[in-house]
Coordinates of C-alpha atoms in Angstrom, one line a residue:
M22 CA 77.9 104.9 173.1
S23 CA 74.4 105.1 172.6
G24 CA 72.8 108.5 171.2
P25 CA 74.6 111.1 169.3
G26 CA 77.5 111.4 171.7
V27 CA 80.4 113.7 171.9
L28 CA 84.1 112.5 171.7
V29 CA 86.4 114.7 173.7
A30 CA 89.9 114.1 172.0
G31 CA 93.0 115.3 173.7
V32 CA 96.0 115.5 171.3
G33 CA 99.5 116.6 171.3
N34 CA 103.0 115.4 172.0
I35 CA 103.8 115.3 175.7
F36 CA 107.8 115.5 174.8
L37 CA 107.3 118.9 173.4
G38 CA 106.4 121.0 176.4
D39 CA 103.0 123.0 175.8
D40 CA 102.1 120.6 172.9
G41 CA 101.1 118.2 175.7
F42 CA 98.2 120.5 176.8
G43 CA 95.5 118.4 175.0
C44 CA 96.9 115.4 176.7
E45 CA 96.7 117.2 180.2
V46 CA 93.0 118.2 179.6
A47 CA 91.9 114.9 178.7
R48 CA 93.6 113.2 181.5
R49 CA 91.9 115.5 184.1
L50 CA 88.4 115.2 182.3
A51 CA 88.8 111.4 182.2
A52 CA 88.7 111.0 185.9
S53 CA 85.2 112.2 185.8
P54 CA 84.0 112.5 182.0
P55 CA 81.1 114.8 181.2
P56 CA 77.7 112.8 181.0
G57 CA 77.3 112.0 177.2
A58 CA 80.8 112.2 176.4
K59 CA 83.9 109.7 176.0
V60 CA 87.2 111.4 176.8
V61 CA 90.3 109.9 175.3
D62 CA 93.9 111.2 175.3
F63 CA 95.1 110.4 171.7
G64 CA 98.1 112.1 172.1
I65 CA 99.9 111.8 168.4
R66 CA 97.8 109.0 167.4
G67 CA 95.5 110.6 165.0
L68 CA 94.9 107.3 163.0
H69 CA 93.4 105.8 166.1
L70 CA 91.4 109.1 166.3
A71 CA 89.9 108.6 162.8
F72 CA 88.9 105.0 163.6
E73 CA 87.2 105.9 166.9
L74 CA 85.2 108.5 165.3
L75 CA 83.8 105.6 163.0
E76 CA 81.9 104.6 166.2
G77 CA 79.3 107.2 165.2
Y78 CA 79.8 110.4 167.3
A79 CA 77.9 113.6 166.3
T80 CA 80.4 115.9 167.8
L81 CA 84.1 116.1 168.2
V82 CA 85.6 118.4 170.8
L83 CA 89.4 118.4 170.0
V84 CA 91.6 119.9 172.6
D85 CA 94.9 121.1 171.4
T86 CA 97.4 123.7 171.4
V87 CA 96.8 126.8 168.7
E88 CA 98.8 129.6 167.3
R89 CA 96.6 132.7 167.1
G90 CA 99.3 135.3 168.5
D91 CA 97.5 135.4 171.9
P92 CA 99.3 135.8 175.0
P93 CA 100.3 132.0 176.3
G94 CA 97.7 130.3 178.1
T95 CA 94.8 132.0 176.3
I96 CA 91.9 129.6 175.6
T97 CA 90.1 129.8 172.5
V98 CA 87.0 127.8 170.9
L99 CA 86.8 127.6 167.4
E100 CA 84.4 125.6 165.2
V101 CA 85.9 124.0 162.2
E102 CA 84.3 122.6 159.0
A103 CA 83.2 118.9 160.0
A104 CA 82.5 117.9 156.3
S105 CA 85.4 116.6 154.1
E106 CA 85.6 115.4 150.7
G107 CA 88.1 112.8 151.7
G108 CA 91.0 111.8 149.6
G109 CA 93.6 112.6 152.3
I110 CA 96.5 110.2 152.0
P111 CA 97.1 108.6 155.5
D112 CA 100.5 109.6 156.8
A113 CA 101.3 108.2 160.2
H114 CA 103.8 111.1 160.6
D115 CA 101.3 114.0 159.9
M116 CA 97.8 113.0 161.2
G117 CA 96.8 116.6 161.8
P118 CA 93.0 117.3 162.5
Q119 CA 92.2 117.8 158.7
N120 CA 94.0 114.7 157.8
V121 CA 91.9 112.8 160.4
L122 CA 88.7 114.4 159.1
D123 CA 89.9 113.4 155.4
L124 CA 90.4 109.8 156.5
L125 CA 87.1 109.8 158.2
A126 CA 85.2 110.8 155.2
D127 CA 87.2 108.1 153.1
F128 CA 85.9 105.5 155.5
G129 CA 82.5 106.9 155.1
G130 CA 82.2 108.3 158.6
R131 CA 80.8 112.0 159.3
L132 CA 80.4 114.4 162.2
D133 CA 78.0 117.1 162.7
R134 CA 80.2 119.5 164.6
V135 CA 84.0 119.8 165.1
L136 CA 84.8 122.1 168.0
V137 CA 88.4 123.0 169.0
V138 CA 89.3 124.0 172.6
G139 CA 92.8 125.7 171.9
C140 CA 95.3 127.1 174.1
E141 CA 98.0 129.5 172.9
A142 CA 101.6 127.7 173.8
A143 CA 104.4 129.2 175.3
T144 CA 106.9 126.7 174.0
V145 CA 106.6 123.6 172.0
E146 CA 110.4 122.8 172.4
E147 CA 111.6 119.4 173.4
G148 CA 110.9 119.0 177.0
I149 CA 108.5 117.3 179.3
G150 CA 105.9 119.6 181.0
L151 CA 103.6 122.4 180.5
S152 CA 104.9 125.9 181.0
G153 CA 103.5 127.9 183.8
P154 CA 100.8 130.1 181.8
V155 CA 99.6 126.9 179.9
D156 CA 99.8 124.7 183.1
A157 CA 97.4 127.5 184.8
A158 CA 95.1 127.5 181.9
V159 CA 94.1 123.7 182.1
P160 CA 91.2 124.1 184.8
E161 CA 89.6 126.6 182.6
A162 CA 90.0 124.5 179.7
V163 CA 88.4 121.6 181.5
R164 CA 85.4 123.9 182.5
V165 CA 85.0 125.0 178.8
V166 CA 84.9 121.6 177.4
E167 CA 82.4 120.6 180.2
D168 CA 80.3 123.5 179.3
L169 CA 80.5 122.5 175.4
V170 CA 79.5 119.0 176.3
R171 CA 76.6 120.1 178.3
E172 CA 75.6 122.4 175.4
E173 CA 75.8 119.7 172.8
I174 CA 74.0 117.0 174.4
A175 CA 71.2 119.5 175.3
A176 CA 71.2 120.5 171.8
Y177 CA 70.6 117.1 170.5
A178 CA 68.2 116.3 173.1
G179 CA 66.1 119.1 171.9
K180 CA 66.2 117.9 168.2
E181 CA 65.0 114.5 169.4
R182 CA 61.7 115.8 170.6

């Protein structure tokens, strides 16, 4: 990918109900990716996400479920610290976002920004398919991600002048 680029990463486990939210948003976005972004459904493959980030993206937009106590289906945008001291111990069974950033730092990679587009889950019990409120929130999440990508690309275009 040329230029600063944005990676949109859908994460989650499609076998745990609403935890598949990030995967569904990535699937929909991949049909027509926002200009300047690469969209990938990483599912539970956090190690692959860390390696993909070594390609030199400036911004990671992570799409996942969150637990903030809001009503199910509530979309939230969070900015998390992109810098990491590294030193994480890779564990294929626990490659959450912080572990991914730690591993990226260990490999010598870096990001300027990490944004999370999160959705409050109704259930993360075993089962395939999103609950009604979370499924209904997917189109809003797609719009939010598209807006964030546009803003990030515009910000980097302004810095290059």
